[in-house]
Tab-separated table of C-alpha atoms in Angstrom:
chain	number	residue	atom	x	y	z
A	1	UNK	CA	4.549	-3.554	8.113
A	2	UNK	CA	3.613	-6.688	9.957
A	3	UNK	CA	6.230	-9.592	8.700
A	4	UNK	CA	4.436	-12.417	6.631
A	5	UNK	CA	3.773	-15.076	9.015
A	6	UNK	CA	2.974	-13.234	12.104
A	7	UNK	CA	0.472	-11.970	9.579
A	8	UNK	CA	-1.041	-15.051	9.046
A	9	UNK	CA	-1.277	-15.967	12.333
A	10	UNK	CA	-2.840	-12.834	13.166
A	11	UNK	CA	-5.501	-12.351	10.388
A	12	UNK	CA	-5.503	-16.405	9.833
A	13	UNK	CA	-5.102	-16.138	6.045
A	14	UNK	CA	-2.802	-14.111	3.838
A	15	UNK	CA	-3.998	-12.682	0.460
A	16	UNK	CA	-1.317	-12.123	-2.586
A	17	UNK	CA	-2.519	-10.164	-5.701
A	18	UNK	CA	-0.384	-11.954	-8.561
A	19	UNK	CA	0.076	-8.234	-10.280
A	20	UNK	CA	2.291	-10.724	-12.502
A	21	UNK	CA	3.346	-8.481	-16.001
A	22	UNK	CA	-0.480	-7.742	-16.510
A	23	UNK	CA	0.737	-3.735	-15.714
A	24	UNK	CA	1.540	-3.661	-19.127
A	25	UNK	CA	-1.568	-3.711	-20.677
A	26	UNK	CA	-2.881	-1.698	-17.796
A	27	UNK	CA	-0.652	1.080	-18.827
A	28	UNK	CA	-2.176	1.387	-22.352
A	29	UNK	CA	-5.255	1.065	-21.694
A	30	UNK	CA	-4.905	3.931	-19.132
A	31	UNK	CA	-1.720	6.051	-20.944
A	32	UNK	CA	0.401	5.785	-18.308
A	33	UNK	CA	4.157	4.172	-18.304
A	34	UNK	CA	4.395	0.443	-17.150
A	35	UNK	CA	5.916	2.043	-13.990
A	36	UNK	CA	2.908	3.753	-13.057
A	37	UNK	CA	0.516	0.630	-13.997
A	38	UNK	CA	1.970	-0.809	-11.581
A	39	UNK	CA	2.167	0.850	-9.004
A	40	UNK	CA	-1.551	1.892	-9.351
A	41	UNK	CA	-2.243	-1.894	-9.482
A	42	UNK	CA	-0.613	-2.005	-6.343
A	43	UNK	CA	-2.791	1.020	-4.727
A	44	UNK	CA	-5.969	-0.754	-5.900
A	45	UNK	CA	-5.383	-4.335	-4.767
A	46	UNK	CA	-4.439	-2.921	-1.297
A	47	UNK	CA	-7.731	-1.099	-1.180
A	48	UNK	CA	-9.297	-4.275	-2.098
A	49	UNK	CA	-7.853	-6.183	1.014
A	50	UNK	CA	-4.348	-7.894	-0.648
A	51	UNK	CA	-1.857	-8.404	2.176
A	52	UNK	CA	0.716	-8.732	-1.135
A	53	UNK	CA	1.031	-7.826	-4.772
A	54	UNK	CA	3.816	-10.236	-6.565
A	55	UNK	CA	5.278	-9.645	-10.068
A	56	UNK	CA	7.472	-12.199	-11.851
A	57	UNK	CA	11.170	-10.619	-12.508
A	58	UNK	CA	12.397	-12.479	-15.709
A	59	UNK	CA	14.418	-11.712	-19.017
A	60	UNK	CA	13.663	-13.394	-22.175
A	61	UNK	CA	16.898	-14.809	-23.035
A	62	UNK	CA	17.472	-16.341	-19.304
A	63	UNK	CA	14.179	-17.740	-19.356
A	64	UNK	CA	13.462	-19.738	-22.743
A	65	UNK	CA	15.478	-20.655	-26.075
A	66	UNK	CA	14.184	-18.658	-28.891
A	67	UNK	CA	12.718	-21.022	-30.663
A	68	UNK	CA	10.483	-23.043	-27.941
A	69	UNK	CA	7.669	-23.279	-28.669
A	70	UNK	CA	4.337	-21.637	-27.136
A	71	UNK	CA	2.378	-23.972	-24.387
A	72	UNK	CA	-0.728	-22.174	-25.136
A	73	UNK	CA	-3.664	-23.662	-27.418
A	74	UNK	CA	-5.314	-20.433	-27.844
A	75	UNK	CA	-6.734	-19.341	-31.401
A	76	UNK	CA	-6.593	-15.219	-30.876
A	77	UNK	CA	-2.760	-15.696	-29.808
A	78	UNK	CA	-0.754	-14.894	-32.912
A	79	UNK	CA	2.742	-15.805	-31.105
A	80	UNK	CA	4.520	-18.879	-32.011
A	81	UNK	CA	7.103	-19.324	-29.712
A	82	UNK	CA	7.831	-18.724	-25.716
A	83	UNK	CA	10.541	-16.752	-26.212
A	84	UNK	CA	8.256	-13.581	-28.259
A	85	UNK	CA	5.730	-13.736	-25.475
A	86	UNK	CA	8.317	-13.172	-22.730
A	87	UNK	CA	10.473	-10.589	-24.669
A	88	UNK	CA	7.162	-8.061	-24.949
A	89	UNK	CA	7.037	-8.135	-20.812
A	90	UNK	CA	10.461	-8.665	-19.803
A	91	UNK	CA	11.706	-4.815	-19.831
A	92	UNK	CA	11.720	-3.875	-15.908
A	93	UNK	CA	15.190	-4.164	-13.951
A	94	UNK	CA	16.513	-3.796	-10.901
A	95	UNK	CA	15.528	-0.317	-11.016
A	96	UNK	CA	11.973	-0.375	-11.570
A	97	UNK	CA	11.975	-3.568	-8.941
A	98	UNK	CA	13.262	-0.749	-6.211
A	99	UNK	CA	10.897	1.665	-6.890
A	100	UNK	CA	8.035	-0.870	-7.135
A	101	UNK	CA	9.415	-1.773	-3.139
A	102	UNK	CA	9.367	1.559	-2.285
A	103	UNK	CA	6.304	2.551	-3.820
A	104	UNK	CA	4.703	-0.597	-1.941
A	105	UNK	CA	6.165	0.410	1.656
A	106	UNK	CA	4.367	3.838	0.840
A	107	UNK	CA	1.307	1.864	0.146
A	108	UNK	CA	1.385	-0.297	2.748
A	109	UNK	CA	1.322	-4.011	0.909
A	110	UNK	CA	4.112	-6.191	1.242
A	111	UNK	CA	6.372	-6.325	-2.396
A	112	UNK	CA	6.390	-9.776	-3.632
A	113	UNK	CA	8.516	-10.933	-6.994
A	114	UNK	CA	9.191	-14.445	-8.481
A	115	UNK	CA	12.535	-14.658	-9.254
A	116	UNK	CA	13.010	-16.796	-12.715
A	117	UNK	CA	17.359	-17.208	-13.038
A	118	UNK	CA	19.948	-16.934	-10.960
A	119	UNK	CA	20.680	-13.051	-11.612
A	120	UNK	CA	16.813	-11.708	-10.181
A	121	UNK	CA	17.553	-13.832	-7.203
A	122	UNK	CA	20.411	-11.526	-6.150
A	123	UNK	CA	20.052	-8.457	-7.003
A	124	UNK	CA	15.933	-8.745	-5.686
A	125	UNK	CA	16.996	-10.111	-2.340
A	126	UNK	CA	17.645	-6.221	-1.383
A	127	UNK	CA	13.592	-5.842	-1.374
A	128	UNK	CA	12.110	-8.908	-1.002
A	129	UNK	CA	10.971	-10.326	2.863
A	130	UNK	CA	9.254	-13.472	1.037
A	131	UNK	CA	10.783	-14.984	-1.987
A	132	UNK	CA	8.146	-17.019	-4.196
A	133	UNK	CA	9.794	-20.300	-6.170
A	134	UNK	CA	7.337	-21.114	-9.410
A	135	UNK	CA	5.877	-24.029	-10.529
A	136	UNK	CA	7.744	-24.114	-13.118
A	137	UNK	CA	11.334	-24.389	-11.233
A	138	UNK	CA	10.233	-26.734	-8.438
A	139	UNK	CA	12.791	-28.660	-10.054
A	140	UNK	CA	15.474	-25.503	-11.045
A	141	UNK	CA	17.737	-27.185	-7.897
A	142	UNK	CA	20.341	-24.374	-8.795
A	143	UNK	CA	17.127	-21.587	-8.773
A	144	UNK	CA	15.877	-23.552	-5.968
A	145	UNK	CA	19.171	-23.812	-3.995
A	146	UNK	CA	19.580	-20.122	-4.313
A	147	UNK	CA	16.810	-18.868	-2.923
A	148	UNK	CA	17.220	-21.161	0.269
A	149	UNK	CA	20.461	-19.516	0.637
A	150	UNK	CA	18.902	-16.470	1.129
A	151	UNK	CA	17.673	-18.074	4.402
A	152	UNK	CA	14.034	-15.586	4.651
A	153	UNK	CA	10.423	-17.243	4.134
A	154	UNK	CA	9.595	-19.066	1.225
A	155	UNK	CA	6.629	-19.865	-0.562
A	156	UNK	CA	6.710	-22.818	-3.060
A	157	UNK	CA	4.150	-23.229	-5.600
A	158	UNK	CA	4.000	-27.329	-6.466
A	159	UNK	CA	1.674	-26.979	-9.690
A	160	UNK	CA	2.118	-30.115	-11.699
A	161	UNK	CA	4.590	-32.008	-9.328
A	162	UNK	CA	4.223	-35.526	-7.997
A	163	UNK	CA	4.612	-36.163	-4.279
A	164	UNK	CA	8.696	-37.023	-4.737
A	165	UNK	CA	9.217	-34.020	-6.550
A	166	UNK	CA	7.691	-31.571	-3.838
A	167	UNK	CA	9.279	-33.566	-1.236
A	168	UNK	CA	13.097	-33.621	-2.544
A	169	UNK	CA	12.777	-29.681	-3.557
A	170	UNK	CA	11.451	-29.058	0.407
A	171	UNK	CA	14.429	-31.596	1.705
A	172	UNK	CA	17.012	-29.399	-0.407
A	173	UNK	CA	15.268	-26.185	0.936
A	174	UNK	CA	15.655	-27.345	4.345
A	175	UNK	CA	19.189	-28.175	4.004
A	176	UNK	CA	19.727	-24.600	3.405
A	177	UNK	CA	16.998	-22.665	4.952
A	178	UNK	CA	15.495	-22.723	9.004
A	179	UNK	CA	12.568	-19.735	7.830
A	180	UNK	CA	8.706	-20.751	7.537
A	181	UNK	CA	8.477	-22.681	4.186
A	182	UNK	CA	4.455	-22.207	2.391
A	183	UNK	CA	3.628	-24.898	0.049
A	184	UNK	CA	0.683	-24.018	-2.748
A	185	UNK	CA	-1.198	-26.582	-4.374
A	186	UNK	CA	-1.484	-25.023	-7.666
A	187	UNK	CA	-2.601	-26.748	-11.671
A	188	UNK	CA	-0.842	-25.414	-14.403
A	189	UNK	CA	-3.625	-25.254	-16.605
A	190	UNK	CA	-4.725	-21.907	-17.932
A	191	UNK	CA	-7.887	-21.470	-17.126
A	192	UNK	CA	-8.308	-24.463	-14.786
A	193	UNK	CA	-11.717	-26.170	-15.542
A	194	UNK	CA	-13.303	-26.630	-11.973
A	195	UNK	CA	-13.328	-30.090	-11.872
A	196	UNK	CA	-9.605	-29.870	-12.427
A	197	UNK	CA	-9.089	-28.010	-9.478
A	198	UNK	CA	-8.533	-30.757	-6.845
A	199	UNK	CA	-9.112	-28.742	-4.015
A	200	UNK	CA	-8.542	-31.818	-2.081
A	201	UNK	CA	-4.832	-31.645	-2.369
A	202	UNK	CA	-4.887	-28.926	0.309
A	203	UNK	CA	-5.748	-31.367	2.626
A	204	UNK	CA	-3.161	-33.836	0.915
A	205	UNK	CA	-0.564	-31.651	1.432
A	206	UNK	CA	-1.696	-30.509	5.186
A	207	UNK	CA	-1.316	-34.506	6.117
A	208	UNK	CA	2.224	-34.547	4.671
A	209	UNK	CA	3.352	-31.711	5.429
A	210	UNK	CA	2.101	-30.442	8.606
A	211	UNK	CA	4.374	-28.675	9.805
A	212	UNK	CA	4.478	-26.259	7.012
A	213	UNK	CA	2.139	-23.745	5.953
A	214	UNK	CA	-0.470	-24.751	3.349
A	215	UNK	CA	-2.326	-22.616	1.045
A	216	UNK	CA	-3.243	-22.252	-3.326
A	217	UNK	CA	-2.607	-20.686	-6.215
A	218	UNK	CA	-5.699	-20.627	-8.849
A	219	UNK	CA	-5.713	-20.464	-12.339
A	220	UNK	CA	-9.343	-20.816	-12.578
A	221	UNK	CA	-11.910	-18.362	-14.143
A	222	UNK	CA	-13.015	-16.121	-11.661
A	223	UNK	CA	-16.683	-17.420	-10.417
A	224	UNK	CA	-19.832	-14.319	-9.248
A	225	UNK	CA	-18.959	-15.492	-5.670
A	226	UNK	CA	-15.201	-16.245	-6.206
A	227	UNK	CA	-16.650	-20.054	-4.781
A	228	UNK	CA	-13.152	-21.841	-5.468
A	229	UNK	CA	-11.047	-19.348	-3.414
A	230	UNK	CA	-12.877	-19.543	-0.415
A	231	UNK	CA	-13.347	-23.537	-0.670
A	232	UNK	CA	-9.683	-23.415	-0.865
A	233	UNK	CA	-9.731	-21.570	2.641
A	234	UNK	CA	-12.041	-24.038	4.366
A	235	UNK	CA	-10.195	-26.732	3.174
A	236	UNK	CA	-6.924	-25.517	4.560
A	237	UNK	CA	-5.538	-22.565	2.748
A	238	UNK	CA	-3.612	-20.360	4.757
A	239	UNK	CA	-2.188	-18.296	1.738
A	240	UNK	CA	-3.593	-17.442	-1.163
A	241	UNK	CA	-2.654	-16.411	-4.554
A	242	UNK	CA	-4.343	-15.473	-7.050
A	243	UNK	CA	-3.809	-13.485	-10.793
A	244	UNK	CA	-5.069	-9.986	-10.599
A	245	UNK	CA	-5.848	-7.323	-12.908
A	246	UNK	CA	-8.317	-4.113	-13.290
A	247	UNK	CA	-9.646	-5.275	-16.474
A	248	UNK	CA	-10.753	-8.589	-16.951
A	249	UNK	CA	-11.989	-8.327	-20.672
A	250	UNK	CA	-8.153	-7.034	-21.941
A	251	UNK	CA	-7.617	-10.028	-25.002
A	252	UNK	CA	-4.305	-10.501	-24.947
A	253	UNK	CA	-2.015	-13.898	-23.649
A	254	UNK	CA	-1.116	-12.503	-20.179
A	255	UNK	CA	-3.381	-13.530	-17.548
A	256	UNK	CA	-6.060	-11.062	-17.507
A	257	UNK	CA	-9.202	-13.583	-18.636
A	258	UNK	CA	-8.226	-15.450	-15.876
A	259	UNK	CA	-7.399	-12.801	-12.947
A	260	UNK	CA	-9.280	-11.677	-10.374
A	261	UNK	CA	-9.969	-7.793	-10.463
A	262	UNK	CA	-10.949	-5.712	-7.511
A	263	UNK	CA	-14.325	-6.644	-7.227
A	264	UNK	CA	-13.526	-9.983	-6.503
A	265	UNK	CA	-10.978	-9.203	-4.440
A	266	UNK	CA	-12.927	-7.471	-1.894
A	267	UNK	CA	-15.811	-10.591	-2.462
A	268	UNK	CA	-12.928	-13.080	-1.666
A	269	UNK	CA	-11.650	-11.087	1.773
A	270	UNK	CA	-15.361	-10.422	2.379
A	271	UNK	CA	-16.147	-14.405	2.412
A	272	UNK	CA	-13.026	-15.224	3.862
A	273	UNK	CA	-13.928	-13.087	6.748
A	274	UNK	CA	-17.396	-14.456	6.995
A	275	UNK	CA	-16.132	-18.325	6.862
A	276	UNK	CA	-14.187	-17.325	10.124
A	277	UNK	CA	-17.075	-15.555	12.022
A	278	UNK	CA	-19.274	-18.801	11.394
A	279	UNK	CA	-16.568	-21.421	12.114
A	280	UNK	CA	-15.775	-20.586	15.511
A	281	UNK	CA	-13.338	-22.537	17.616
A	282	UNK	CA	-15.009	-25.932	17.668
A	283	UNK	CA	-15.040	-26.224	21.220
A	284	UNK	CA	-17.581	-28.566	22.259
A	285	UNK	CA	-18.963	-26.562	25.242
A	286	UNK	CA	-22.535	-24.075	25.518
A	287	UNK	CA	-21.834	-20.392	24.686
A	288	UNK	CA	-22.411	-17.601	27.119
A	289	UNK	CA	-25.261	-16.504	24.773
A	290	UNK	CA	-27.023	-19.413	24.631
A	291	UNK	CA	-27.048	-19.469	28.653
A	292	UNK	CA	-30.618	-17.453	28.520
A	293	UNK	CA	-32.546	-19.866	26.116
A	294	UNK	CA	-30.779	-22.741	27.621
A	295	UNK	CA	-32.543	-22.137	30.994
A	296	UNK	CA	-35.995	-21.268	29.421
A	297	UNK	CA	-36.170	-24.291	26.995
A	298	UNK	CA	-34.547	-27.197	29.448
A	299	UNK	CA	-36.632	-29.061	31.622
A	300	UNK	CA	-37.336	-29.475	35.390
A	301	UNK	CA	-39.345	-31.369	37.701
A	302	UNK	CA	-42.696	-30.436	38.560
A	303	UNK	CA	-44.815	-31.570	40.846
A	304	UNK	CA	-48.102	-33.617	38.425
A	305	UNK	CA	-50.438	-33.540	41.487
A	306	UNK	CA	-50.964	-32.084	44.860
A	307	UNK	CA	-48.289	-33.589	47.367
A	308	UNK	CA	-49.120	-34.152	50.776
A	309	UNK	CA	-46.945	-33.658	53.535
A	310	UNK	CA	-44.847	-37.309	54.676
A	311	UNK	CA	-45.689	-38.822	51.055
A	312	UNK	CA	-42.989	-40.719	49.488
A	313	UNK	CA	-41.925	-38.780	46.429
A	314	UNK	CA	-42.610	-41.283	43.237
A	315	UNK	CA	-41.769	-40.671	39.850
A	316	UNK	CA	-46.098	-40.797	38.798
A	317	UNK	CA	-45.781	-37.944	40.998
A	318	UNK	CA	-43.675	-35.809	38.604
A	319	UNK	CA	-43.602	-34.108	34.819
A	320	UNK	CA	-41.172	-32.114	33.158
A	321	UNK	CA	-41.696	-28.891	31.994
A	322	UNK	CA	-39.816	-25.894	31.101
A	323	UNK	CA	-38.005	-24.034	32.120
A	324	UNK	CA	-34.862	-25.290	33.594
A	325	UNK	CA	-34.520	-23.157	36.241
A	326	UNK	CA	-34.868	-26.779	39.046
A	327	UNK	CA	-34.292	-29.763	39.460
A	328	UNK	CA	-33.340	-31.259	35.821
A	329	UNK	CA	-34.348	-34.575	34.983
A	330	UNK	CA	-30.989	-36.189	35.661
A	331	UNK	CA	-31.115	-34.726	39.218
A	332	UNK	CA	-34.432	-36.345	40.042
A	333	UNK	CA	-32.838	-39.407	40.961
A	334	UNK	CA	-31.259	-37.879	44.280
A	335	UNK	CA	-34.636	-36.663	45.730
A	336	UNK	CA	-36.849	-40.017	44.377
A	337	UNK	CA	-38.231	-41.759	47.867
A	338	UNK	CA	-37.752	-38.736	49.675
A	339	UNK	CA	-41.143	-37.659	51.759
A	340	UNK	CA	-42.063	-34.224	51.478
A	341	UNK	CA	-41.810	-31.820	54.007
A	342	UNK	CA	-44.370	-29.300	53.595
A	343	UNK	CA	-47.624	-29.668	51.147
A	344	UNK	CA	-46.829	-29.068	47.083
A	345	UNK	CA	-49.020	-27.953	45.057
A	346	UNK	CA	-49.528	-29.019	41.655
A	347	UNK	CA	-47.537	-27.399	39.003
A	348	UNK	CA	-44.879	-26.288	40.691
A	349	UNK	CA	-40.863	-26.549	40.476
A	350	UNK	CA	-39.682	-28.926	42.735
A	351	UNK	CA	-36.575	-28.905	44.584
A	352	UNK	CA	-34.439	-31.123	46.961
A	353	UNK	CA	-35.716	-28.366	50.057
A	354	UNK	CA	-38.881	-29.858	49.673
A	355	UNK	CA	-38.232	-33.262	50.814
A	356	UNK	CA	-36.143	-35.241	53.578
């Protein structure tokens, strides 16, 4: 499998299906174990065009204190406290992480896993090529250190960081780590509203960063033409992240309401791949095809009148018409006071043969 960033360079973007712990209700809905949500989440995102699918390795108890309490505002959500929500999705271990790598090598998608304490950073650095630092620990320097230990490719989601906080978690990075470092501009707000998005911080973090890769990480509802993705892509992003699932109506906390399924997916790679056909490479130069209706819609001089033999070639003496096979209008000026040669008829393309 091609490694991350020579995939990026090669395709110019890089697509991760945020699988998350949304196999869980997958694997009720369908009867199947969590195991096998998963890995059939896996199967269909590939199909859809993911380069990754990323899960979120956590347990309860390393993660939150019992009682803290829930960041969510939601009505239907009957769970008071962090530490309830985590415990339902927190039952996969290093064992079902190895089969999940396997199972994606067989599939062909690159395995992807946030790491969320100091225990999944270890024993997941035997099947991750990418590790992914969240939000939520950009400033976890002991989560944060450990990773960049691990010395492979990071990407860095900076979702509700200031400008010092990015920059002294990519300085202690650095101190540790020589791989490509990818920064997301990501909100932590669940759905985003769209004018929350800030797009513009792409670019923001382009200028500051440039020699780092850029990309996003969206939290926002998925859109008919999946609009915010791919203004994310011509605005910078190079990778791009968003929450998937294969049923976006499942009511429950996790991040289905706000995932992408495969539908949009495939519109997302679909526009991607469009936005790069159009864009070209911005040189500033005529095509090859336009050659043809370059040379049938430019001018040249012709001859306005019958020109005698020995007369002085004046410019009342000439029009310009298409097509642009002669003399072009900024040529003119090296046959103008020439005499003519032979007799010209009227209407014809003139050229500098005709005159001495």
């Amino acid at each position: 499998m091609m490694e991350y960033y020579e995939k990026i360079k090669q395709q110019g973007y890089y697509l991760i299906a945020e699988i998350g712990v949304n196999y869980y209700e997958i694997a009720k809905k369908e009867q199947i174990s969590p195991l096998e949500a998963a890995i059939l989440m896996m199967k269909q995102a590939k199909e859809a065009g993911a380069d990754a699918a990323k899960f979120q390795t956590y347990k309860a108890e390393n993660l939150v204190m019992v009682d803290s309490p829930g960041s969510w505002d939601r009505n239907d959500i009957e769970i008071e406290t962090q530490y309830e929500l985590f415990k339902l999705y927190d039952r996969f271990g290093e064992k079902e992480y190895a089969a999940l790598c396997q199972a994606a090598k067989k599939i062909g998608i690159e395995f992807m896993s946030t790491p969320f304490d100091l225990e999944a950073v270890e024993y997941l650095d035997k099947y991750l090529n990418v590790y992914k630092i969240s939000s939520s620990d950009i400033s976890n320097f002991p989560l944060v250190e450990a990773v960049a230990r691990k010395n492979k490719p990071i990407i860095l989601s900076t979702g509700a960081s200031d400008l010092a906080e990015i920059e002294k978690a990519v300085e202690l990075i650095k101190k540790y780590n020589d791989k490509q470092l990818t920064l997301l501009h990501c909100v932590l707000e669940y759905p985003t509203p769209y004018e929350h998005a800030n797009l513009n911080k792409i670019k923001s973090l382009a200028e500051r960063f440039p020699d780092m890769i850029i990309g996003y990480s969206d939290h926002t509802l998925p859109d008919e033409h999946m609009d915010v993705l791919k203004t994310a892509y011509q605005l910078g992003a190079r990778v791009i992240e968003k929450h998937f699932t294969l049923d976006k109506t499942i009511k429950k906390m996790n991040d289905h309401f706000h995932s992408m399924d495969c539908k949009d997916l495939r519109t997302v790679k679909d526009g991607i791949e469009l936005i790069k056909k159009i864009s070209g490479d911005g040189n500033l130069v005529c095509l090859a095809s336009e050659m043809q209706t370059r040379n049938s819609v430019r001018r040249s001089a012709v001859s306005r009148r019958i020109i005698k033999k020995g007369e002085k070639l004046t410019e009342d003496m000439i029009i310009y018409k298409r097509p642009g096979s002669g003399l072009s209008p900024e040529a003119v000026a090296g046959i103008m006071g020439r005499v003519a040669n032979r007799d010209i008829e009227q209407d014809i393309i003139l050229d500098a043969g005709m005159f001495e």
